[in-house]
């Protein structure tokens, strides 16, 4: 087990930062004097205090070498390339679902994720993805009436 | 007698062709998502929440209950044949069941799991039928202080007692409560934590959080460690029929597992892990062949599977009678109630008898359907397991997009979904439990409401929580549950020092 737990230290600091944000945002909640005693800020203060305490405990644990988790284990190194493919798919989906519509954006997302999980058969993935996305689009948009982003291809269904 | 009449009426509701169809759809989808690694009942029900705008409440809850029960059945199939437990509660099944499968007794392992699930599910549903009205009687006397204390107890047990670390569990819980606070405060109309975004005024949708954590986070996590080994599916060999000896070794564990699982699930303590582990150790203790444990002992599948299903049934008791969800799935079902404007709690049974008893009746029916679906048709589900991972996870993320983009057509929701997915990934990697986030998010606002009511009644005097005996007792129990593991560790360490 490596002695360094950098990731955990960063994570614990993140929890502390969240506590700070919660506290800061609580101060800007306007409170009417009518509700001064048990107003809308009592619970947020409790949450801020709780997160601060927990963040501190996590930080102490992390500085003392950390708790057992995946980042301590050589077996579970992060596959950065796979992670990158999924992230690329997600970003592309957010950007493209508006202009291109659900079916094309989803096809792209599907292919990126499949690539992340080690698939090398892009044409096959793309075909399956397109059919799958089109079917779900028809199911949701036409049968259930839930609008999920019409675009270039959707008008044909 | 009153209960039986009510249940009879419930069967009249559940046995209408359209509701039978919803139940069948539920158990089928439930089994499928239970079998598929990476999909669970919480995620599936979250993805299907938008149908609450389209179909009536009874039909929706019959569907959701079918998914809930079905996923329990399907999960055991995956544990036995793939040795990748879909959820922590089926770790034990994977332990013994997978060994049985390796020895060529996959059929018997699947059979004892399915029949055990049926026995426990039916006994558990009987438990709901007769325990729920009693708890309602009791709960009608609760005031806001008692409710708040009960919720604190539930918070502690679901986040601190279960799981590996109380600090990490509570961090998840507080993060969930924070997410639940976002939006307009219903009592004063003040926006909280909206960071100036109009999209956040209505709060964050639970669909976004559940799908983000369970679909996006899980996919990122599995992608990041994918190349480290692929699971091998053990082919279904051996007769599905259990031998006379296997029957003889199974029926007592089924009953004992049910007896352990239901009360633990029904107590606002939640979690199916504890009862499955307890059942496993009990069966090992009682077995005449303890040496078989670890090498595929059928009791080690029968008992824990029964305990798992009975506790899943038990979880519905506090959910329906107190409005207290103690698992992620129960929390999402509770949010479905809210989207119909129904508040689960002691009054639910009085105000919505048709809905509640129809739901309970459909659980009995669903269990019978599941037995049929999971024994003769097991081959069908095994084929689902052969879907290659790239296609499976590609499909899951496309579904995740529909589930969130369909709510509002806003890219903000999609960005939020992926951000929460990223957080979910970190939580998995650093061993933070995700269920407390969902429970905190749903139960947090309710706890706040009860807290403020109690404080309002006592005119701002916080000692109200300690002067009401029941509330004080529940809070003491929560404090004890939080402190006990640490005290125990100290005790063990001290004893260890003395011995050394």
XYZ file of C-alpha atoms in Angstrom:
657
model
C 0.000 0.000 0.000
C 1.568 3.291 -1.068
C 1.898 5.778 1.752
C 0.708 8.705 -0.325
C -2.997 9.338 -0.502
C -2.950 12.484 -2.623
C -6.318 11.797 -4.198
C -7.951 11.365 -0.828
C -6.399 14.576 0.492
C -7.763 16.463 -2.525
C -11.156 14.839 -2.037
C -11.310 15.730 1.666
C -10.342 19.302 0.797
C -13.164 19.275 -1.721
C -15.646 18.305 1.006
C -14.321 21.175 3.140
C -14.684 23.524 0.181
C -18.278 22.369 -0.273
C -18.919 23.111 3.393
C -17.550 26.608 2.789
C -19.761 27.136 -0.245
C -22.831 25.917 1.646
C -22.026 28.272 4.542
C -21.386 31.226 2.227
C -24.569 30.601 0.254
C -26.546 30.252 3.484
C -25.584 33.774 4.501
C -27.214 35.144 1.336
C -30.601 33.456 1.955
C -32.921 36.301 2.911
C -34.679 35.641 6.219
C -37.891 37.379 7.131
C -37.971 38.335 10.833
C -41.235 36.395 11.061
C -39.300 33.177 10.717
C -36.214 34.252 12.590
C -36.243 31.327 15.013
C -36.664 28.350 12.732
C -36.305 29.974 9.354
C -34.960 28.637 6.088
C -31.329 28.910 7.212
C -31.322 26.579 10.234
C -31.011 23.361 8.277
C -28.465 24.773 5.805
C -26.274 25.805 8.739
C -26.493 22.282 10.130
C -25.512 20.861 6.742
C -22.575 23.266 6.461
C -21.387 22.367 9.953
C -21.815 18.659 9.300
C -19.889 18.793 6.031
C -17.119 20.838 7.651
C -16.723 18.325 10.479
C -16.820 15.341 8.113
C -14.390 17.010 5.720
C -12.004 17.569 8.590
C -12.268 13.948 9.724
C -11.682 12.779 6.150
C -8.660 15.052 5.832
C -7.164 13.684 9.050
C -7.729 10.137 7.837
C -6.229 10.947 4.433
C -3.146 12.609 5.954
C -2.571 9.562 8.121
C -2.145 7.401 5.029
C -5.745 7.186 3.887
C -8.537 4.676 3.969
C -8.548 1.495 1.896
C -10.046 2.265 -1.511
C -9.333 1.630 -5.169
C -6.624 4.287 -5.396
C -4.538 2.226 -2.973
C -4.696 -0.801 -5.178
C -2.348 -1.408 -8.120
C -4.971 -3.740 -9.571
C -7.412 -0.902 -10.058
C -5.293 1.706 -11.816
C -7.328 4.155 -13.814
C -7.560 3.413 -17.511
C -7.242 7.026 -18.600
C -7.868 6.369 -22.267
C -11.169 4.559 -21.608
C -12.250 7.272 -19.206
C -11.350 9.858 -21.834
C -13.549 8.174 -24.447
C -16.582 8.183 -22.145
C -15.972 11.840 -21.216
C -15.593 12.782 -24.884
C -18.906 11.083 -25.616
C -20.635 12.951 -22.803
C -19.285 16.352 -23.855
C -20.201 15.695 -27.490
C -23.701 14.727 -26.412
C -24.279 17.942 -24.448
C -22.985 20.069 -27.306
C -24.669 18.242 -30.179
C -28.077 17.197 -28.841
C -29.446 20.704 -29.511
C -28.242 21.236 -33.076
C -28.207 17.606 -34.302
C -31.091 16.118 -32.343
C -31.338 13.107 -30.073
C -30.713 10.284 -32.530
C -27.425 11.468 -34.025
C -26.047 12.764 -30.719
C -26.927 9.473 -29.032
C -25.354 7.432 -31.812
C -22.115 9.297 -31.269
C -22.308 8.904 -27.479
C -23.011 5.183 -27.844
C -19.978 4.703 -30.131
C -17.660 6.575 -27.769
C -18.767 4.485 -24.801
C -18.474 1.264 -26.787
C -14.941 2.321 -27.764
C -14.152 2.936 -24.081
C -15.228 -0.603 -23.276
C -12.822 -1.950 -25.846
C -14.954 -2.330 -28.943
C -13.063 -1.908 -32.214
C -15.955 -2.502 -34.591
C -17.035 1.054 -35.230
C -19.369 0.382 -38.197
C -21.209 -2.337 -36.279
C -21.480 -0.151 -33.149
C -22.704 2.808 -35.161
C -25.373 0.731 -36.901
C -26.602 -0.784 -33.642
C -26.497 2.608 -31.947
C -28.470 4.282 -34.708
C -31.197 1.638 -34.690
C -31.308 1.604 -30.893
C -31.518 5.400 -30.649
C -34.175 5.571 -33.349
C -36.272 2.892 -31.638
C -36.050 4.549 -28.221
C -36.832 7.903 -29.824
C -39.980 6.468 -31.409
C -40.893 4.781 -28.136
C -40.519 7.888 -26.004
C -41.412 10.724 -28.349
C -44.154 9.145 -30.400
C -45.705 6.593 -28.035
C -45.205 8.218 -24.623
C -45.216 11.768 -25.963
C -42.037 12.794 -24.143
C -40.104 15.291 -26.213
C -36.446 14.334 -26.311
C -34.934 16.679 -28.806
C -35.948 16.571 -32.455
C -33.307 17.360 -35.031
C -32.042 16.342 -38.457
C -33.079 12.714 -38.544
C -36.084 12.724 -36.234
C -38.488 14.221 -38.745
C -38.417 10.955 -40.705
C -39.825 8.962 -37.793
C -60.679 -9.574 9.527
C -60.678 -5.963 8.488
C -57.249 -6.492 6.976
C -58.406 -9.524 5.004
C -61.371 -7.632 3.608
C -59.080 -4.783 2.597
C -56.674 -7.235 1.008
C -59.544 -8.870 -0.850
C -60.459 -5.502 -2.219
C -56.820 -5.002 -3.179
C -56.895 -8.221 -5.196
C -59.957 -6.956 -7.012
C -57.892 -3.934 -8.035
C -54.742 -5.868 -8.897
C -56.505 -8.617 -10.859
C -57.994 -6.321 -13.480
C -56.424 -7.205 -16.860
C -54.734 -3.834 -17.239
C -53.131 -3.978 -13.789
C -52.061 -7.582 -14.354
C -50.366 -6.325 -17.494
C -48.558 -3.588 -15.544
C -47.440 -6.133 -12.950
C -46.205 -8.447 -15.678
C -44.338 -5.609 -17.390
C -42.809 -4.676 -14.024
C -41.562 -8.130 -13.090
C -40.207 -8.711 -16.599
C -38.317 -5.429 -16.753
C -37.264 -5.945 -13.132
C -35.799 -9.390 -13.797
C -33.994 -8.087 -16.880
C -32.376 -5.163 -15.055
C -31.605 -7.398 -12.111
C -29.767 -9.793 -14.420
C -27.839 -7.058 -16.231
C -24.830 -6.011 -14.236
C -24.737 -2.244 -13.883
C -28.478 -1.727 -13.884
C -30.518 -1.843 -10.723
C -34.059 -1.216 -9.563
C -33.269 2.293 -8.268
C -31.902 3.418 -11.627
C -34.677 1.736 -13.600
C -37.489 3.229 -11.547
C -35.801 6.637 -11.719
C -35.670 6.368 -15.514
C -39.357 5.444 -15.576
C -40.469 8.250 -13.232
C -41.700 10.415 -16.145
C -44.543 7.943 -16.702
C -46.085 9.290 -13.495
C -47.340 12.152 -15.668
C -49.080 9.750 -18.000
C -50.579 6.813 -16.110
C -52.639 6.674 -12.936
C -51.007 6.108 -9.582
C -52.140 2.522 -8.972
C -50.771 1.331 -12.310
C -47.451 3.163 -11.809
C -46.879 1.696 -8.356
C -47.799 -1.805 -9.481
C -45.187 -1.399 -12.222
C -42.559 -0.046 -9.815
C -43.229 -2.755 -7.225
C -42.867 -5.387 -9.932
C -39.506 -3.925 -10.926
C -38.434 -3.821 -7.296
C -39.252 -7.475 -6.632
C -38.118 -8.619 -10.076
C -34.661 -7.105 -9.694
C -34.133 -9.191 -6.547
C -34.809 -12.380 -8.495
C -32.697 -11.355 -11.464
C -29.777 -10.286 -9.288
C -29.310 -13.796 -7.951
C -29.031 -15.236 -11.464
C -26.111 -12.926 -12.220
C -24.421 -13.666 -8.912
C -24.627 -17.399 -9.486
C -23.568 -17.525 -13.129
C -21.233 -14.545 -13.345
C -19.862 -14.107 -9.843
C -20.284 -10.334 -10.140
C -22.844 -9.462 -7.550
C -25.060 -6.721 -8.943
C -25.513 -5.276 -5.486
C -23.908 -5.772 -2.121
C -26.821 -7.821 -0.830
C -26.064 -10.626 -3.257
C -22.363 -10.962 -2.398
C -23.150 -14.039 -0.343
C -25.167 -15.616 -3.135
C -22.203 -15.101 -5.419
C -19.959 -16.735 -2.848
C -21.740 -20.075 -2.559
C -23.916 -20.003 -5.673
C -21.022 -19.434 -8.030
C -19.139 -22.351 -6.457
C -22.187 -24.558 -6.950
C -22.332 -23.462 -10.585
C -18.662 -24.330 -11.046
C -19.381 -27.803 -9.715
C -22.108 -28.230 -12.334
C -25.012 -27.534 -10.003
C -25.942 -24.173 -11.492
C -29.491 -25.398 -12.075
C -30.029 -26.326 -8.455
C -28.483 -23.073 -7.235
C -30.783 -21.042 -9.477
C -33.763 -23.111 -8.387
C -33.131 -22.782 -4.681
C -32.562 -19.043 -5.131
C -35.772 -18.570 -7.118
C -37.954 -20.741 -4.904
C -36.366 -19.231 -1.796
C -37.057 -15.777 -3.186
C -40.646 -16.798 -3.792
C -41.109 -18.197 -0.301
C -39.475 -15.185 1.315
C -41.200 -12.694 -0.944
C -44.575 -14.203 -0.149
C -43.885 -14.407 3.580
C -42.563 -10.847 3.482
C -45.665 -9.639 1.687
C -47.775 -11.428 4.321
C -45.682 -9.528 6.846
C -46.487 -6.217 5.136
C -50.173 -7.131 5.052
C -50.446 -7.706 8.771
C -47.703 -5.503 10.229
C -48.467 -2.331 8.276
C -51.913 -1.672 9.819
C -50.459 -2.181 13.317
C -47.636 0.301 12.722
C -50.112 2.783 11.290
C -52.149 2.597 14.515
C -49.012 3.378 16.452
C -47.697 6.052 14.099
C -50.916 8.048 14.115
C -49.888 9.240 17.559
C -46.529 10.607 16.363
C -45.990 14.336 16.432
C -43.421 16.286 14.400
C -40.755 15.818 17.089
C -41.138 12.033 16.975
C -41.023 12.043 13.197
C -37.898 14.126 13.132
C -36.206 11.821 15.640
C -37.249 8.784 13.617
C -35.749 10.325 10.490
C -32.507 11.096 12.294
C -32.367 7.454 13.363
C -32.963 6.335 9.783
C -30.252 8.732 8.568
C -27.749 7.263 10.986
C -28.558 3.638 10.274
C -28.526 3.941 6.490
C -25.327 5.934 6.328
C -23.241 5.201 9.380
C -24.086 1.696 10.537
C -24.135 0.021 7.140
C -21.120 0.299 4.887
C -17.443 0.470 5.626
C -17.050 3.831 7.297
C -19.447 6.051 9.169
C -17.524 9.198 8.172
C -17.798 8.425 4.466
C -21.434 7.293 4.783
C -22.394 10.489 6.592
C -20.508 12.601 4.042
C -22.654 11.009 1.321
C -25.762 11.648 3.385
C -24.969 15.320 4.009
C -24.165 15.800 0.344
C -27.611 14.346 -0.421
C -29.319 16.618 2.116
C -27.545 19.577 0.525
C -28.853 18.562 -2.926
C -32.332 18.279 -1.420
C -32.138 21.830 -0.030
C -31.537 23.378 -3.447
C -34.527 25.303 -4.741
C -37.326 27.413 -3.319
C -38.005 26.847 0.371
C -41.628 25.744 0.455
C -42.425 27.377 3.769
C -41.031 30.866 3.156
C -40.715 31.026 -0.617
C -37.034 31.948 -0.405
C -34.712 30.495 -3.021
C -31.822 28.533 -1.540
C -28.560 27.494 -3.215
C -29.794 28.298 -6.706
C -26.568 30.156 -7.591
C -28.685 32.560 -9.645
C -29.876 29.833 -12.041
C -33.613 29.832 -12.747
C -33.382 26.152 -13.624
C -32.558 25.371 -10.000
C -35.567 27.165 -8.481
C -37.645 23.986 -8.623
C -34.821 22.025 -7.065
C -32.727 19.295 -8.619
C -34.804 16.454 -9.968
C -34.134 13.157 -8.235
C -34.011 11.509 -11.666
C -30.921 13.564 -12.496
C -29.171 12.537 -9.285
C -30.145 8.858 -9.389
C -29.294 8.457 -13.060
C -26.097 10.469 -12.628
C -24.859 8.341 -9.747
C -26.084 4.932 -10.845
C -25.760 5.109 -14.648
C -23.154 7.738 -15.542
C -20.982 7.297 -12.437
C -21.086 3.529 -12.688
C -20.227 3.568 -16.393
C -17.263 5.871 -15.811
C -16.103 3.653 -12.969
C -16.339 0.448 -14.963
C -14.762 2.021 -18.052
C -11.816 3.242 -15.993
C -11.048 -0.262 -14.765
C -12.433 -2.253 -17.629
C -9.299 -3.782 -19.068
C -8.510 -5.486 -15.794
C -10.212 -8.737 -16.513
C -13.454 -9.887 -18.012
C -15.933 -12.002 -16.114
C -16.618 -15.460 -17.323
C -20.183 -16.685 -17.595
C -20.573 -20.199 -16.358
C -22.756 -22.177 -18.747
C -26.020 -23.434 -17.347
C -25.451 -27.059 -16.680
C -27.247 -29.579 -14.594
C -30.922 -30.131 -14.066
C -33.078 -27.301 -12.822
C -34.733 -29.841 -10.573
C -33.331 -30.014 -7.124
C -32.740 -33.477 -5.730
C -34.691 -34.659 -2.706
C -31.632 -33.983 -0.578
C -31.328 -30.442 -1.919
C -34.973 -29.760 -1.101
C -34.407 -31.102 2.367
C -31.392 -28.850 2.836
C -33.167 -25.789 1.423
C -36.549 -25.397 3.037
C -35.406 -24.613 6.550
C -32.899 -21.954 5.398
C -35.677 -20.361 3.329
C -37.862 -20.002 6.391
C -35.032 -18.913 8.680
C -33.785 -16.417 6.081
C -37.265 -14.940 5.787
C -37.546 -14.689 9.551
C -34.231 -12.815 9.739
C -34.746 -10.644 6.683
C -38.212 -9.246 7.168
C -37.819 -7.648 10.613
C -34.418 -6.166 9.774
C -35.796 -4.714 6.557
C -38.916 -3.432 8.296
C -37.083 -1.717 11.135
C -36.035 1.697 9.942
C -32.555 0.261 9.751
C -32.643 -0.593 6.093
C -30.185 -2.480 4.034
C -30.295 -6.032 2.832
C -26.634 -6.688 3.589
C -26.926 -7.320 7.296
C -29.676 -9.961 7.076
C -27.932 -11.853 4.265
C -24.714 -12.009 6.248
C -26.572 -13.018 9.402
C -28.438 -15.736 7.551
C -25.199 -17.019 6.049
C -23.478 -17.316 9.402
C -26.541 -18.885 10.976
C -26.746 -21.533 8.260
C -23.043 -22.234 8.562
C -23.437 -22.682 12.315
C -26.432 -24.977 11.990
C -25.147 -27.012 9.073
C -24.086 -30.588 9.622
C -21.548 -30.109 6.862
C -19.935 -26.739 7.651
C -16.912 -27.748 5.595
C -19.030 -27.414 2.460
C -19.418 -23.692 3.075
C -17.075 -21.857 0.745
C -17.266 -24.724 -1.737
C -20.871 -24.381 -2.791
C -23.203 -25.241 0.069
C -26.821 -25.009 -1.002
C -27.865 -23.656 2.404
C -25.546 -20.713 1.766
C -27.607 -19.790 -1.285
C -31.058 -20.637 0.049
C -30.823 -18.751 3.345
C -29.261 -15.462 2.222
C -31.422 -15.281 -0.910
C -34.523 -15.655 1.229
C -33.189 -13.087 3.705
C -32.471 -10.676 0.862
C -35.988 -10.882 -0.558
C -37.728 -10.802 2.799
C -35.820 -7.691 3.791
C -36.699 -6.064 0.460
C -40.345 -6.681 1.354
C -39.721 -5.383 4.856
C -38.344 -2.082 3.540
C -41.790 -1.361 2.108
C -43.305 -1.320 5.623
C -41.699 1.926 6.907
C -42.013 3.373 3.398
C -45.784 2.849 3.229
C -46.663 3.423 6.878
C -44.254 6.174 7.945
C -43.123 7.657 4.656
C -39.626 6.624 5.676
C -37.473 5.249 2.840
C -34.494 3.198 3.972
C -33.044 2.214 0.609
C -32.286 4.135 -2.571
C -35.082 2.334 -4.399
C -37.594 3.078 -1.644
C -36.531 6.739 -1.711
C -37.209 6.944 -5.436
C -40.586 5.218 -5.040
C -41.345 7.822 -2.360
C -40.530 10.597 -4.797
C -42.977 8.980 -7.230
C -45.651 9.257 -4.530
C -44.751 12.926 -4.161
C -45.107 13.545 -7.877
C -48.721 12.345 -7.551
C -49.170 14.742 -4.655
C -49.521 11.793 -2.261
C -47.599 11.830 1.020
C -46.831 8.347 2.295
C -47.379 8.126 6.016
C -49.889 6.800 8.499
C -52.751 8.439 6.637
C -51.900 6.746 3.352
C -53.734 3.539 4.258
C -56.871 5.503 5.140
C -56.810 7.962 2.280
C -55.644 5.682 -0.519
C -56.793 2.163 0.466
C -57.313 1.207 -3.152
C -53.761 2.193 -4.064
C -52.030 0.600 -1.072
C -53.965 -2.655 -0.974
C -53.886 -2.937 -4.748
C -50.112 -2.544 -4.523
C -49.794 -5.172 -1.786
C -52.030 -7.604 -3.683
C -49.938 -7.082 -6.781
C -46.852 -8.076 -4.785
C -48.389 -11.510 -4.154
C -49.285 -11.827 -7.826
C -45.887 -10.537 -8.945
C -44.147 -13.167 -6.845
C -46.034 -15.962 -8.587
C -45.223 -14.444 -11.984
C -41.573 -14.176 -10.996
C -41.372 -17.822 -9.990
C -42.644 -18.790 -13.438
C -40.422 -16.259 -15.210
C -37.320 -17.324 -13.347
C -37.561 -21.097 -13.355
C -38.852 -22.410 -16.681
C -37.685 -19.329 -18.569
C -34.288 -19.003 -16.929
C -32.534 -19.703 -20.234
C -33.903 -16.470 -21.643
C -32.345 -14.386 -18.873
C -29.031 -16.144 -19.195
C -28.902 -14.978 -22.806
C -29.249 -11.370 -21.644
C -25.999 -11.875 -19.767
C -24.198 -12.414 -23.054
C -24.811 -8.849 -24.282
C -21.279 -7.491 -24.769
C -20.243 -4.772 -22.323
C -19.543 -2.094 -24.994
C -23.101 -2.295 -26.300
C -24.637 -2.616 -22.852
C -23.018 0.510 -21.430
C -23.480 2.456 -24.654
C -27.177 1.714 -24.375
C -27.305 2.596 -20.679
C -25.863 6.058 -21.322
C -28.289 6.703 -24.177
C -31.136 5.793 -21.828
C -29.664 8.065 -19.183
C -29.826 10.942 -21.653
C -33.497 10.277 -22.400
C -34.336 10.089 -18.725
C -32.943 13.551 -18.044
C -33.184 15.456 -21.302
C -36.800 14.348 -21.566
C -37.729 16.158 -18.336
C -37.044 19.688 -19.489
C -35.130 19.648 -22.774
C -32.529 21.763 -21.045
C -28.814 21.230 -21.541
C -28.394 22.437 -17.938
C -30.005 19.213 -16.736
C -27.683 17.225 -18.980
C -24.614 19.072 -17.659
C -25.848 18.545 -14.099
C -26.363 14.855 -14.865
C -22.791 14.460 -16.056
C -21.381 16.495 -13.157
C -23.194 14.254 -10.694
C -21.982 11.301 -12.720
C -18.420 12.536 -12.198
C -19.055 12.834 -8.482
C -20.545 9.343 -8.540
C -17.375 8.069 -10.171
C -15.205 9.633 -7.460
C -17.495 8.220 -4.783
C -17.138 4.715 -6.191
C -13.389 5.054 -6.541
C -12.919 6.367 -3.017
C -15.438 3.974 -1.477
C -18.261 6.344 -0.524
C -21.701 4.685 -0.518
C -24.122 6.246 -3.026
C -27.492 5.204 -1.576
C -27.314 7.738 1.330
C -27.149 10.555 -1.244
C -30.547 9.591 -2.641
C -32.028 8.962 0.799
C -30.688 12.280 2.113
C -31.993 14.121 -0.887
C -35.551 12.755 -0.543
C -35.767 12.465 3.226
C -33.799 15.647 4.049
C -36.531 18.109 3.067
C -39.112 16.014 4.945
C -36.893 15.981 8.031
C -36.483 19.736 7.784
C -40.240 20.167 7.546
C -40.848 18.090 10.675
C -38.020 19.880 12.469
C -39.479 23.286 11.757
C -42.976 22.125 12.674
C -41.775 20.782 15.986
C -39.835 23.967 16.671
C -42.856 26.025 15.685
C -45.089 24.163 18.121
C -42.537 24.505 20.913
C -42.060 28.185 20.003
C -38.424 27.765 19.163
C -37.472 25.647 22.139
C -35.072 22.942 20.871
C -35.448 20.826 24.013
C -38.755 19.604 22.583
C -36.860 16.736 20.984
C -35.611 15.586 24.370
C -38.676 16.195 26.519
C -40.915 13.984 24.387
C -40.015 10.513 25.644
C -40.311 8.679 22.331
C -38.344 11.331 20.479
C -35.644 11.308 23.145
C -35.487 7.517 22.986
C -35.127 7.496 19.199
C -32.412 10.159 19.282
C -30.564 8.233 21.990
C -30.785 5.139 19.817
C -29.354 7.121 16.896
C -26.474 8.394 19.049
C -25.818 4.863 20.249
C -25.851 3.501 16.690
C -23.320 6.161 15.747
C -21.045 5.531 18.717
C -21.345 1.770 19.128
C -18.901 0.664 16.409
C -16.242 3.042 17.779
C -16.794 1.928 21.369
C -16.602 -1.668 20.243
C -13.322 -1.033 18.437
C -11.885 0.686 21.504
C -12.957 -2.244 23.646
C -11.360 -4.754 21.307
C -8.157 -2.718 21.153
C -7.977 -2.464 24.935
C -8.473 -6.155 25.310
C -5.835 -6.736 22.660
C -3.374 -4.535 24.584
C -3.962 -6.478 27.762
C -3.464 -9.784 26.018
C -0.178 -8.520 24.573
